Every structure is written in structure tokens, then in C-alpha cells.
Tab-separated table of C-alpha atoms in Angstrom:
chain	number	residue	atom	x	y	z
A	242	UNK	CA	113.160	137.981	129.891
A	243	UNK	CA	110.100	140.175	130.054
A	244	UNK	CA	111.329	141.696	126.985
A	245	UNK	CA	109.829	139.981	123.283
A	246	UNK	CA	111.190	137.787	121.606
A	247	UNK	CA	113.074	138.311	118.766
A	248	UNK	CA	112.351	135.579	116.209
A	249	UNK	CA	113.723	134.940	111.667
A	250	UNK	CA	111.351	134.084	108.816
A	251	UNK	CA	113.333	131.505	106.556
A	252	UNK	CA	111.306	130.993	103.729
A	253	UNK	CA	107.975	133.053	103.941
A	254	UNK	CA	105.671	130.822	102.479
A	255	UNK	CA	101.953	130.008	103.543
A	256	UNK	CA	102.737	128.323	106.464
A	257	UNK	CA	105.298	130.414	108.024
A	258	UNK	CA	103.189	133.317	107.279
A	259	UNK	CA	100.661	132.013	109.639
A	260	UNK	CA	103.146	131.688	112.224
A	261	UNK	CA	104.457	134.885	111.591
A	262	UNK	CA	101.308	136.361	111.652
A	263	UNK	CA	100.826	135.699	115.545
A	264	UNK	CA	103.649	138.421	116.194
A	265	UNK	CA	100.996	140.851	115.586
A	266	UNK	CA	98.337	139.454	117.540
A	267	UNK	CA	100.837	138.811	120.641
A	268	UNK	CA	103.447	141.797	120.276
A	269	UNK	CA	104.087	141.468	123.895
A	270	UNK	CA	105.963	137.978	123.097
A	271	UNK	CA	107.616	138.198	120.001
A	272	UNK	CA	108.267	140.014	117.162
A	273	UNK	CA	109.538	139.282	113.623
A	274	UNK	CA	113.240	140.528	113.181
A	275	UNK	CA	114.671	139.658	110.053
A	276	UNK	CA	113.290	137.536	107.109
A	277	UNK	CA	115.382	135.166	104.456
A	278	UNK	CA	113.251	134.505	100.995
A	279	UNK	CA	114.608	133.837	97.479
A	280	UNK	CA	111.553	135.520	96.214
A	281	UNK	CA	112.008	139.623	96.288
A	282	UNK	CA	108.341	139.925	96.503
A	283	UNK	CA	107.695	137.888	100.048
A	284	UNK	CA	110.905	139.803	101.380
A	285	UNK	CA	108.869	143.164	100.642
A	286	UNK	CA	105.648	141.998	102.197
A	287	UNK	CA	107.022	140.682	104.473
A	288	UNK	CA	109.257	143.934	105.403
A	289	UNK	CA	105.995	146.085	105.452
A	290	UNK	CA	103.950	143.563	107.354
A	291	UNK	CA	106.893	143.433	110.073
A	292	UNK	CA	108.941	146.512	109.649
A	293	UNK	CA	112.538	144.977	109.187
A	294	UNK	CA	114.752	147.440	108.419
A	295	UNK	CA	116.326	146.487	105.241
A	296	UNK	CA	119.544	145.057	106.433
A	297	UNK	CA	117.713	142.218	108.236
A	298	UNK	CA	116.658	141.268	104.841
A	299	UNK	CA	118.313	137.981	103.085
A	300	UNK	CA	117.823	136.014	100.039
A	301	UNK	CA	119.588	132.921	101.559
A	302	UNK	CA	120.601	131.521	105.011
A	303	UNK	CA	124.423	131.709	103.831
A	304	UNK	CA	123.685	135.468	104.056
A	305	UNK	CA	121.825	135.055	107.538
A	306	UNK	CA	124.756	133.721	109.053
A	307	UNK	CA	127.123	135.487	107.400
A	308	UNK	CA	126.440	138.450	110.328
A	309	UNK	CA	126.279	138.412	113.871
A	310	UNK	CA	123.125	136.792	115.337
A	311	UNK	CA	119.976	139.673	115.893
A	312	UNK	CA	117.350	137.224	117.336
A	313	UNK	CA	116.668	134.782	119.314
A	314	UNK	CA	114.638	131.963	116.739
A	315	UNK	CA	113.854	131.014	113.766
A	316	UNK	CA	110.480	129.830	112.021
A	317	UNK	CA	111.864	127.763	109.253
A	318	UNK	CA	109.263	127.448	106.733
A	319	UNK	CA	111.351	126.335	103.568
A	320	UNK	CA	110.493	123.655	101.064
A	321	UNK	CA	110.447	120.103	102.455
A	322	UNK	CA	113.988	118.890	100.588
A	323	UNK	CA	115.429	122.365	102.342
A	324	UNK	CA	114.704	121.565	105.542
A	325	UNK	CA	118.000	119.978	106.881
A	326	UNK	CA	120.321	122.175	104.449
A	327	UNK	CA	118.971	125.400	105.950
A	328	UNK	CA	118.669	124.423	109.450
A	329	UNK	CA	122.263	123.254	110.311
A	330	UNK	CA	123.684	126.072	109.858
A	331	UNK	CA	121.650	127.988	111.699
A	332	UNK	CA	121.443	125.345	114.595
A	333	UNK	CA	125.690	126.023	114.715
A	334	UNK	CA	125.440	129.825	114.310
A	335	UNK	CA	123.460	129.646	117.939
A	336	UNK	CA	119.875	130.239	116.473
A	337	UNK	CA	116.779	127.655	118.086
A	338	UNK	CA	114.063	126.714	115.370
A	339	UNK	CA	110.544	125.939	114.818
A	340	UNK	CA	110.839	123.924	111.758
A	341	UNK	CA	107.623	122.813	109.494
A	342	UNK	CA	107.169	118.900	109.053
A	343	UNK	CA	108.820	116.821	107.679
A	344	UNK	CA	111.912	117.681	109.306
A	345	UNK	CA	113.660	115.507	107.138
A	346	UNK	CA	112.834	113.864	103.673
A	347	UNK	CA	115.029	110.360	104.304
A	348	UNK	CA	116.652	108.787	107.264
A	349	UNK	CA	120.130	110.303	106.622
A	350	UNK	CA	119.132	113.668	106.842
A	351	UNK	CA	116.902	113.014	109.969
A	352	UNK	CA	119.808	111.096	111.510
A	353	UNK	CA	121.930	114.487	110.656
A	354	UNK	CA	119.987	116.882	111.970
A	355	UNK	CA	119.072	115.289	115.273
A	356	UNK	CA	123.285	115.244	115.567
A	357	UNK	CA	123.398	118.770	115.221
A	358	UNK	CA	120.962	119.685	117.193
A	359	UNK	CA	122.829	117.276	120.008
A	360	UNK	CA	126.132	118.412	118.945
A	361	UNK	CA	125.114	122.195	119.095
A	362	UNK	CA	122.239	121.871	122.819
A	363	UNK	CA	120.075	124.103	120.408
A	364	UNK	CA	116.147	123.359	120.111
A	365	UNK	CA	114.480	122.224	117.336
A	366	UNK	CA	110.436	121.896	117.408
A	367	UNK	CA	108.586	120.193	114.710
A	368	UNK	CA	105.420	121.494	113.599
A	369	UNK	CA	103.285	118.646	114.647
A	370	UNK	CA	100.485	121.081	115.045
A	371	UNK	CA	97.569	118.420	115.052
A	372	UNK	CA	98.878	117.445	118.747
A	373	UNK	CA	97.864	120.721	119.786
A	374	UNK	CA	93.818	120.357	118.288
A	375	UNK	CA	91.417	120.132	121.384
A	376	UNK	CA	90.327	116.393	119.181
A	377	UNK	CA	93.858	114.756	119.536
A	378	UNK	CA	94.322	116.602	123.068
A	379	UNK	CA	91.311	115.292	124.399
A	380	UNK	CA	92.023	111.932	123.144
A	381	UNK	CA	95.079	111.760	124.697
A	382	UNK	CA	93.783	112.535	127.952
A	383	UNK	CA	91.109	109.585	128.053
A	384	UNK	CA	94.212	107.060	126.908
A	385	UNK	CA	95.835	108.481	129.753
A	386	UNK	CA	93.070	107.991	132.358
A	387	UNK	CA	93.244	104.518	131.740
A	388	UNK	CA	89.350	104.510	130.947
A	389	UNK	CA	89.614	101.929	127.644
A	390	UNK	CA	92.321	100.284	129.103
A	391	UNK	CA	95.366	99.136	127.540
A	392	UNK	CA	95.276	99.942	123.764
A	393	UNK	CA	94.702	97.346	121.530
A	394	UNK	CA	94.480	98.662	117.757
A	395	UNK	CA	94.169	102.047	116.618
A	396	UNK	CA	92.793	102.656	113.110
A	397	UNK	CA	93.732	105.597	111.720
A	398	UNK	CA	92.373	107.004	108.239
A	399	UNK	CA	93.308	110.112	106.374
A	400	UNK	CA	90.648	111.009	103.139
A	401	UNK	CA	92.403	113.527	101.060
A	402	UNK	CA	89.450	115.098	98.654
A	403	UNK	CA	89.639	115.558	94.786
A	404	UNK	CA	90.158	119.014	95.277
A	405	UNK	CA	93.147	119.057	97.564
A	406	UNK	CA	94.707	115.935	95.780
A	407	UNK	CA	94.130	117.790	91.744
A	408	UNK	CA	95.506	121.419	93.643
A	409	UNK	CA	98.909	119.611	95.185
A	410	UNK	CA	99.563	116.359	94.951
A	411	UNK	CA	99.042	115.660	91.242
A	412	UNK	CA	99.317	119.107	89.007
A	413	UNK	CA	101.017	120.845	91.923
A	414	UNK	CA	104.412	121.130	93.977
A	415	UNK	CA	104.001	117.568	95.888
A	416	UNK	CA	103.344	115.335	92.665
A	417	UNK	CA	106.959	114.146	92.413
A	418	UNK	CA	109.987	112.998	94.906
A	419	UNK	CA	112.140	115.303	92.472
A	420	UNK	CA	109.825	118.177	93.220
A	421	UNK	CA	109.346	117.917	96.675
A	422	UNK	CA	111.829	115.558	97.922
A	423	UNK	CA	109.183	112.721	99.697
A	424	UNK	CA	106.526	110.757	97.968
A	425	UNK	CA	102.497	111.585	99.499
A	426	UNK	CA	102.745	109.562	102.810
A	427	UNK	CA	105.926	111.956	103.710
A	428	UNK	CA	104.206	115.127	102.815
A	429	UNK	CA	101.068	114.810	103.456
A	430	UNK	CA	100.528	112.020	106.301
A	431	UNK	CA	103.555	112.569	108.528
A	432	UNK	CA	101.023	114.739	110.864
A	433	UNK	CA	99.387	111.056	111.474
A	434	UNK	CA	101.799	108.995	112.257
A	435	UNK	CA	103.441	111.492	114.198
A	436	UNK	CA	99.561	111.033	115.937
A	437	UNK	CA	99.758	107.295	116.384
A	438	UNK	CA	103.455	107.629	117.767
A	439	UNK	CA	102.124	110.214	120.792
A	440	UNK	CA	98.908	108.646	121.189
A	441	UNK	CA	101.150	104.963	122.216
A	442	UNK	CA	103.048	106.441	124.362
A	443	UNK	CA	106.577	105.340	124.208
A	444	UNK	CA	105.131	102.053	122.897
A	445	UNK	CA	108.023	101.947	120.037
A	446	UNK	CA	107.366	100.283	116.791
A	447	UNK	CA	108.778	96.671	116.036
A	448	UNK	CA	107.818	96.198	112.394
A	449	UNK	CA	106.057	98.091	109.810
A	450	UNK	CA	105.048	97.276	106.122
A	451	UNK	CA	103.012	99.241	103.462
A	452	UNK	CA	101.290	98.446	99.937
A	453	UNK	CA	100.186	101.381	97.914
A	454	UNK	CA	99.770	102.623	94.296
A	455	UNK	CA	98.560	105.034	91.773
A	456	UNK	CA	95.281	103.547	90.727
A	457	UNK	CA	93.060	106.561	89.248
A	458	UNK	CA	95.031	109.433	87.995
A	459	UNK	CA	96.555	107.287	84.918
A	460	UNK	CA	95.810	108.102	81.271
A	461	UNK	CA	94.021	104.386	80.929
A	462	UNK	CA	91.291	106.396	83.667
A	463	UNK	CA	90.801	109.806	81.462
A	464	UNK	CA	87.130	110.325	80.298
A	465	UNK	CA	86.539	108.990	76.329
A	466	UNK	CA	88.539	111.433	74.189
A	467	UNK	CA	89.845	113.240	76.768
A	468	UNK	CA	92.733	116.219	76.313
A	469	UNK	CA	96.032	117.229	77.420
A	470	UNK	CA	94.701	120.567	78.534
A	471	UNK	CA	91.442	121.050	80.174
A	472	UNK	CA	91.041	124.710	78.943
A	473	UNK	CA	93.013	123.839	75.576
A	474	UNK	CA	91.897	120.835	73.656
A	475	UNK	CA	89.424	118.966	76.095
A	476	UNK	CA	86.002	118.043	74.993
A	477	UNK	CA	85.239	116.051	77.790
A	478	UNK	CA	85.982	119.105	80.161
A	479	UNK	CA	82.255	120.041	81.167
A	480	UNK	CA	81.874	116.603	82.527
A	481	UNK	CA	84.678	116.032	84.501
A	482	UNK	CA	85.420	116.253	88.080
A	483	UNK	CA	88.519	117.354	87.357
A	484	UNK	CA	88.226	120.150	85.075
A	485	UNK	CA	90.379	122.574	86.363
A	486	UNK	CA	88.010	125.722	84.953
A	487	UNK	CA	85.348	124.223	87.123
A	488	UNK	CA	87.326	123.819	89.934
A	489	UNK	CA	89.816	126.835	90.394
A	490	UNK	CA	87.647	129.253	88.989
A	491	UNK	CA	83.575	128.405	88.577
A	492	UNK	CA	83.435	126.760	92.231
A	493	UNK	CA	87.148	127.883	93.870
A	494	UNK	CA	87.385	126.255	97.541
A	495	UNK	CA	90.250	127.073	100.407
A	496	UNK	CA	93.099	125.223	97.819
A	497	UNK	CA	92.651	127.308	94.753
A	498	UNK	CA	94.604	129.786	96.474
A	499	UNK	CA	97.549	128.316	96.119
A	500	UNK	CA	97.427	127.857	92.737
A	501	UNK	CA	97.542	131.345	91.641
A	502	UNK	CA	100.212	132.087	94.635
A	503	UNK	CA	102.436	128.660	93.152
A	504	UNK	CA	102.596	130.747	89.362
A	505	UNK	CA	103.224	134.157	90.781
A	506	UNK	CA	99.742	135.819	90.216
A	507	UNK	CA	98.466	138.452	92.785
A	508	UNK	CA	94.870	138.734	93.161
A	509	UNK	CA	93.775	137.701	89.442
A	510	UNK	CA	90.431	139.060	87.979
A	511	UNK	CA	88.735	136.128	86.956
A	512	UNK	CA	89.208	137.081	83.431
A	513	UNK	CA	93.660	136.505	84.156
A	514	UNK	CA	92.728	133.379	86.101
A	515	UNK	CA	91.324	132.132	82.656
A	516	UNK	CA	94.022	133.527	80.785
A	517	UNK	CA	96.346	131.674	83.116
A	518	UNK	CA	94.455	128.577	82.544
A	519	UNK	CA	94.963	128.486	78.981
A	520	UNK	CA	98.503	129.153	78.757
A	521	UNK	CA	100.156	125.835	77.836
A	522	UNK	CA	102.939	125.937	80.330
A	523	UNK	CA	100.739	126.065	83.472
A	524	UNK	CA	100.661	122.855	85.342
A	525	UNK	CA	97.348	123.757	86.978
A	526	UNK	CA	95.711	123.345	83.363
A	527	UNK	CA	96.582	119.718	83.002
A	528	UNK	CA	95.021	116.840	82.832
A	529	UNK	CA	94.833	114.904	85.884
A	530	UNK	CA	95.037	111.995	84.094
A	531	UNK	CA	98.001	112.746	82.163
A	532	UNK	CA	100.396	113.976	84.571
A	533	UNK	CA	102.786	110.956	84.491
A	534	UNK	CA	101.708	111.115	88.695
A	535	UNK	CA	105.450	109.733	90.383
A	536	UNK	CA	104.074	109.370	94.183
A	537	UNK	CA	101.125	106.764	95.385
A	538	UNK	CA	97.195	107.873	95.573
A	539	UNK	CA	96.117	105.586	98.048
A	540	UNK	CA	98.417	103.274	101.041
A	541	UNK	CA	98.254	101.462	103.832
A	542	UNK	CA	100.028	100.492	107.145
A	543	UNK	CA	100.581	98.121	109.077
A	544	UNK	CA	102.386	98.671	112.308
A	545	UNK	CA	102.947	96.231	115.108
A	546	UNK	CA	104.492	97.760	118.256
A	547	UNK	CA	106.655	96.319	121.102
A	548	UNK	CA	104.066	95.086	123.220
A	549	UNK	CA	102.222	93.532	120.586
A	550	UNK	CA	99.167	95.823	119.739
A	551	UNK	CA	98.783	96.805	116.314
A	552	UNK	CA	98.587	100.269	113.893
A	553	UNK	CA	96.538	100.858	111.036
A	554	UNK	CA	96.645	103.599	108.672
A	555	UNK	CA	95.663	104.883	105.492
A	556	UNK	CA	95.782	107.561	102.964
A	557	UNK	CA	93.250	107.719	100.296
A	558	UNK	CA	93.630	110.534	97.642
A	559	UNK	CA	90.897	111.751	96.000
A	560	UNK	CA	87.882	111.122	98.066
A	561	UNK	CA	84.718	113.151	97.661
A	562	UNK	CA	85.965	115.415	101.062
A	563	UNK	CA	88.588	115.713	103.389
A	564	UNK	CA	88.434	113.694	106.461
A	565	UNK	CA	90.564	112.431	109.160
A	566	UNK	CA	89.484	109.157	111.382
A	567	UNK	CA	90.493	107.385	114.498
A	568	UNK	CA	89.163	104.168	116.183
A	569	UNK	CA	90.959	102.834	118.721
A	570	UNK	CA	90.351	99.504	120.792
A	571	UNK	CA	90.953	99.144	124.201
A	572	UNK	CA	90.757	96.198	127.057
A	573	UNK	CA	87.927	97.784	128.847
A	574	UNK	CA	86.302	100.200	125.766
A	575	UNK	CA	86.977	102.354	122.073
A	576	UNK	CA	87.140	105.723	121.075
A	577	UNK	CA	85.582	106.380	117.938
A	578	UNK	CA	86.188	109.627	116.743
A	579	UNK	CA	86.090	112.059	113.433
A	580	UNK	CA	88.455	115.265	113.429
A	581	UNK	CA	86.162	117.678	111.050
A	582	UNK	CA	82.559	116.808	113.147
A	583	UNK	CA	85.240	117.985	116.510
A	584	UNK	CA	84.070	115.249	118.678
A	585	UNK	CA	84.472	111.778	119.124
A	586	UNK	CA	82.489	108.801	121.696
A	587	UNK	CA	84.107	106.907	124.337
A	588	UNK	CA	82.504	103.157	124.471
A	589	UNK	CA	82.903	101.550	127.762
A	590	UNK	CA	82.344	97.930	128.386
A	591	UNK	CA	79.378	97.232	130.519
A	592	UNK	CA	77.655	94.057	130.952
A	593	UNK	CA	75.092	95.147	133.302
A	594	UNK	CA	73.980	98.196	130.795
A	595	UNK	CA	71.918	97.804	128.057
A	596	UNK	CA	73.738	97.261	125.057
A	597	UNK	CA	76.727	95.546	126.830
A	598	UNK	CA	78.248	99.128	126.855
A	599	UNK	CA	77.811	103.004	128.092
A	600	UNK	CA	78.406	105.728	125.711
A	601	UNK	CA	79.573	109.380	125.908
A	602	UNK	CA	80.189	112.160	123.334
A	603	UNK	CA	83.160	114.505	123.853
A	604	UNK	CA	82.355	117.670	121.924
A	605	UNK	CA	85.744	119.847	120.986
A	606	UNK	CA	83.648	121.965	118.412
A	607	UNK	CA	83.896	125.099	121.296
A	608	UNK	CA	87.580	125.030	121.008
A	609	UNK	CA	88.554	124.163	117.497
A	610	UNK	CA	85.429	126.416	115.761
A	611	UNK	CA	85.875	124.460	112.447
A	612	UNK	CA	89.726	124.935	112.203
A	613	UNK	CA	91.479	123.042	109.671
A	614	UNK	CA	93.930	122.194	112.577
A	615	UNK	CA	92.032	122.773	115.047
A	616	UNK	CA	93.916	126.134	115.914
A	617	UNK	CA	96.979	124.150	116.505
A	618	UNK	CA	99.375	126.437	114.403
A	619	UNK	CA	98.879	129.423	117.084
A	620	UNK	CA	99.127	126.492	120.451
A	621	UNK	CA	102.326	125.425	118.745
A	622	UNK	CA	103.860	128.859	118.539
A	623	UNK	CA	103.124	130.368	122.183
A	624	UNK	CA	104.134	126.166	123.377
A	625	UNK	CA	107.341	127.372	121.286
A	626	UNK	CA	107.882	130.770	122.892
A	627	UNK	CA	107.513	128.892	126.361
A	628	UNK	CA	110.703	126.548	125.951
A	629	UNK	CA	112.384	129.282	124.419
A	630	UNK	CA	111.777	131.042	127.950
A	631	UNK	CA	112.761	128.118	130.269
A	632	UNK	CA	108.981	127.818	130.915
A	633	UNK	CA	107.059	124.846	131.005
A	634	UNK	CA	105.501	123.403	128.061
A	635	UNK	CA	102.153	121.617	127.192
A	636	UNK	CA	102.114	118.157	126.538
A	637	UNK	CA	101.727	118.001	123.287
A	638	UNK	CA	105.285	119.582	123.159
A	639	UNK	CA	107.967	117.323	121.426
A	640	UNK	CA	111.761	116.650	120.904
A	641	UNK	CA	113.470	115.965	117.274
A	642	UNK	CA	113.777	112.904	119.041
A	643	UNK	CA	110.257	111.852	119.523
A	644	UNK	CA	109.796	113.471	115.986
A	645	UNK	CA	112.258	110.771	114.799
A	646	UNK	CA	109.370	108.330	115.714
A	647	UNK	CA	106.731	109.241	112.880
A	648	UNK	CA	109.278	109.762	110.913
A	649	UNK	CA	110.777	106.739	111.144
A	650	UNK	CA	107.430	105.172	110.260
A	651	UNK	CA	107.280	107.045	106.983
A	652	UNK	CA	110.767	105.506	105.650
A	653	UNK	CA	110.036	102.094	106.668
A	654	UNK	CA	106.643	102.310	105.313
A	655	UNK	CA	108.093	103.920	101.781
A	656	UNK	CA	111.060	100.913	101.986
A	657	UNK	CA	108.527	98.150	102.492
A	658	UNK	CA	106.250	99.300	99.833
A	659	UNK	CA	109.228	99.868	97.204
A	660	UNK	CA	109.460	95.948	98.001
A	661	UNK	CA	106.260	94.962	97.573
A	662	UNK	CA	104.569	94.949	101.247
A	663	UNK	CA	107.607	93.467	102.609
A	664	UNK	CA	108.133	93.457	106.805
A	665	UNK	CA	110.473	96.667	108.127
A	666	UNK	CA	112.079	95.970	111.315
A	667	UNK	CA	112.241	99.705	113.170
């Protein structure tokens, strides 16, 4: 037991790569033992990065468990429709996994996999990784000191920006169900309900229903004599928001990244990123407007759970920056809270105070130091290491079961807006 553990890459992507990458920061816990990528290049970077001899190398799980089992876990960071495929098999050939969110992309698969994982007494922990930020911790803890009293409401709001909604969820990977298996409340917003479902406490839904649309990336919305092509045939490119030449190149943020990882480009001089840009067949060129965009830009929620209170939420793509919001109503006070300013202000009832209330501000900036999740990806892998080890676990820890929960939420709230708003029972 004092030895470390031994632990798979399936599917080296982004995020499993940041998982990974915590074997070299901790090599007294873990290492990185074997890797399973369809793409030759991650299996070489990754071999270097990890030293894995060559025959712990794979281009698909059927290979994996085609030999005897070397390690102890695996980080499953596949594509979202891949999820359930690859991790049954490894579930029954004895292997525990850390698997990215969604778990599932429909309630058949998710009802699947949590029978495997029964079936087989292996662990599988969902990468809810904004349970672990100091914000939702610390949250949590004031629910659970009873200081608002019983919960009420709790508004929940997620602002996608322009730039993260043009980089993945309209010319990227996430634009359509048939590219990555969920529509945007799945792929992007399963971290928040996942957040309402921990933060009630057991407190089970009893009905949910959604409305939602796509309401600004539609060709009726493109600037006057707009193009198909920003870099190709647009004259109204200088002046849009959108342009992709201003975006991924002139002012590139944390997203534009991916872009050139997505079309297989390593490190392009600016004058290939342009290059890139022009070539007809890449979907990062496109207009925004004229993507034929298959999932929602903006929904809502409405949840009502089994002791009455009541669930807000809702996505908004495109907004001017990221932000994710919380208010939540309580008999005796609120919490009012913003995850990118890292803190939030508990209101307490008081008649006798002026105001009719007291007021404190609970600062998490110390702890999260302007992570985008709050440094939950590395408290979600040493939380994992600990069940793997029989030791205790934090409690922001969860079962596929309670995973199930925000899950759950997700498919209801897709069915209900499919049908026009129309009431879900859970």
C-alpha cells in the first residue's frame, strides 16, 4: 500500500492530460502506466512525458483488455458518446475509473453503467470537479451549519462568453448531438446541476421542465452582407464580434488553444494559423451565423424538489464573459455568491440590525488563485487516490449513484424542452 499507484490514460485529451499531469507533481502516489489513444501522436507524448514502455501502449480499450491487467485505475478521458462503451469493459476486466462528465449521454447508458459498476463492486468517480472549488466547498458548509435555515430557492446561472461559445459550442466539437452525443445543457452545464443536486442534500427532485432555443447564431442574425467564411468572402469581418481572425489570432484568449489542437496543428506561427484560417474545410473559419447550430444557446430550469423548495437554472451562450452565479434563499438568510470574484455574502435575518439583516463576505480567492475550477481537477484526483486506498474521502466525494442525480436532471430537462416546457416527473 505504501507503494504508487499504478493508474491508464484512455483517451489523452486536454482534460485527462491535466489529470495525468499530477503523476509528476505527486510521484510518491501514482504514476502513469500505460496509455490507450487512437491518435499516434498523444500515444508518443504521452510515452515520453510518462515513460511507458511501448507495450503498455494501445490504440483502443479492446487492446487494453485484451492482456492481463498492469495497474490499478484508469483516468478515462474519452469523448462524451465514448464514455459508457469504453468503460464497461474495463469496469469487468477488474480496472476502477475516474471518468470525465457526463458519464453518460442518455438515460440508458447511465442506467447501464451504474449496473456494471454494481454488477462488477468496481468504482467509478465522476469528474464533478467544481465540488472540490473552495466557492462550492464553502457554500456547502454554511448550508450545513444551518445558518440560512432551511433552503428555499436556489438560483443558479451559468454565462458562457462569445468566445468560449464561437471556439466549442457552435464551429467546434460540441455544436451537434451527432458530434458529441448531448445537446449544450449535457456538455456544458452538467457540472451545475450536479451543484444544485449536492448543495440539497438528498432533497430528490419531483418535477423538472425546461424551455430553450437557438436565438442568435441563425443566418436571419449575420451582419448585412455577411459571408460563409470569415477569412474567405466576408466583408463584414472587421466589424464583427465573431470574426474568427480577430478572435483566434489578433486577440487569442485560454480557448483558441483548442482550436489549433481540434485540426491537428502543433504550435502554428501565426503566419499557418492564417493559412489554416483560410482553408475552406476548417470549421473554425465559419460563420457563426451560418453553422446550421443543432443544440440550444440559451435554457432554463425549473426544478421543484420533494419537500417543495424550488431550482432555478440557466445557461446563456454567448455573453460578453464567462460567469457562474448562485443565490440561494433560506428561512433565516441568502447566500449570494459569484464563482470568478471567489467569494460570496451570507445575509442573515436581523430585525434588531440596521437594515433588517447582518452581512458577511467569505473570501475563497487564497485558495482558488483565479482557477478556472478553482483547482478542483488536482482535489479530485488525490480524493480519487484516497478511495482507491481504503482511505477516507472528502465530502465532496461522490457515487455513480449520486452522479445519476444531475444527470437525471439533464434528460428530463432535454425531454421537457423537446415538448415544449412540458412537466418531467423524476
Amino acid at each position: 500500500m505504501n507503494k504508487p499507484l499504478r493508474m491508464i490514460v484512455v483517451g489523452m485529451g486536454a482534460r485527462a492530460m491535466i489529470y495525468a499531469r499530477e503523476a509528476l507533481l505527486h510521484p510518491d502516489l501514482f504514476c502513469i502506466a500505460g496509455v490507450v489513444d487512437v491518435n499516434l501522436d498523444r500515444i508518443r507524448t504521452a510515452q515520453q512525458l510518462f515513460r511507458i514502455p511501448d507495450s503498455h501502449c494501445f490504440t483502443s480499450v479492446e487492446e487494453l483488455t485484451a492482456v492481463p491487467r498492469f495497474a490499478d485505475a484508469v483516468i478515462n478521458g474519452t469523448m462524451d458518446p465514448q464514455h459508457v462503451a469504453t468503460t464497461i469493459p474495463l469496469l469487468r476486466h477488474g480496472y476502477d475509473v475516474l471518468l470525465e462528465k457526463p458519464f453518460a449521454v442518455n438515460q440508458k447508458e447511465a442506467d447501464l453503467l451504474l449496473r456494471c459498476a454494481d454488477e462488477t463492486g468496481r468504482i467509478v468517480m465522476v469528474c464533478h470537479v467544481l465540488r472540490y472549488a473552495p466557492f462550492y466547498r464553502e457554500i456547502q458548509e454554511v448550508l450545513n451549519s444551518g445558518e440560512i435555515g432551511k433552503v428555499i430557492h436556489i438560483h443558479m446561472n451559468e454565462q458562457v462568453s462569445y468566445f468560449h461559445e464561437s471556439v466549442s459550442y457552435v464551429r467546434g466539437k460540441y455544436a451537434s448531438p451527432e458530434l458529441c452525443g448531448s445537446g449544450m445543457l449535457l456538455s456544458k452545464c452538467s457540472h451545475d446541476l450536479d451543484i444544485m443536486a449536492w448543495l440539497m442534500k438528498g432533497n430528490l427532485p419531483k418535477t423538472v421542465s425546461s424551455v430553450g432555443s437557438v436565438i442568435q447564431f441563425l443566418p436571419e442574425m449575420a451582419p448585412e452582407h455577411a459571408g460563409t467564411h470569415c477569412l474567405l468572402n466576408c466583408p463584414a469581418e472587421r466589424d464583427c464580434i465573431y470574426s474568427a481572425k480577430r478572435l483566434y489570432i489578433e486577440n487569442p484568449q485560454r480557448w483558441a488553444n483548442n482550436i489549433w489542437h481540434d485540426i491537428g496543428a502543433n504550435s502554428p506561427t501565426k503566419a499557418e494559423k492564417i493559412r489554416l484560417l483560410h482553408n475552406i474545410d476548417n470549421p473554425y473559419s465559419r460563420c457563426v451565423y451560418r453553422c446550421g447550430l443543432k443544440i440550444v444557446d440559451h435554457q432554463s430550469i425549473l426544478i421543484q424538489f420533494s419537500d417543495g423548495a424550488t431550482g432555478t437554472f440557466s445557461m446563456n451562450g454567448g455573453a460578453s464573459a464567462s460567469a457562474r452565479n448562485i443565490h440561494i434563499t433560506g428561512t433565516k438568510g441568502e447566500i449570494i455568491g459569484n464563482f470568478e470574484s471567489e467569494s460570496f455574502t451570507v445575509h442573515k435575518i436581523s430585525p434588531e440590525s440596521p437594515g433588517g439583516r447582518t452581512s458577511r463576505i467569505i473570501d475563497v480567492s487564497k485558495d482558488q488563485h483565479g482557477n478556472p475550477h478553482g483547482n478542483g481537477d488536482q482535489a479530485i484526483v488525490q480524493d480519487f487516490l484516497s478511495i482507491l486506498k481504503g482511505e477516507p474521502c472528502s465530502s465532496c466525494c461522490t457515487t455513480l449513484a449520486d452522479s445519476m442525480v444531475g444527470h437525471k436532471l439533464v434528460f428530463l430537462a432535454e425531454t421537457s424542452r423537446e415538448k415544449g416546457g412540458e412537466i418531467q416527473r423524476y
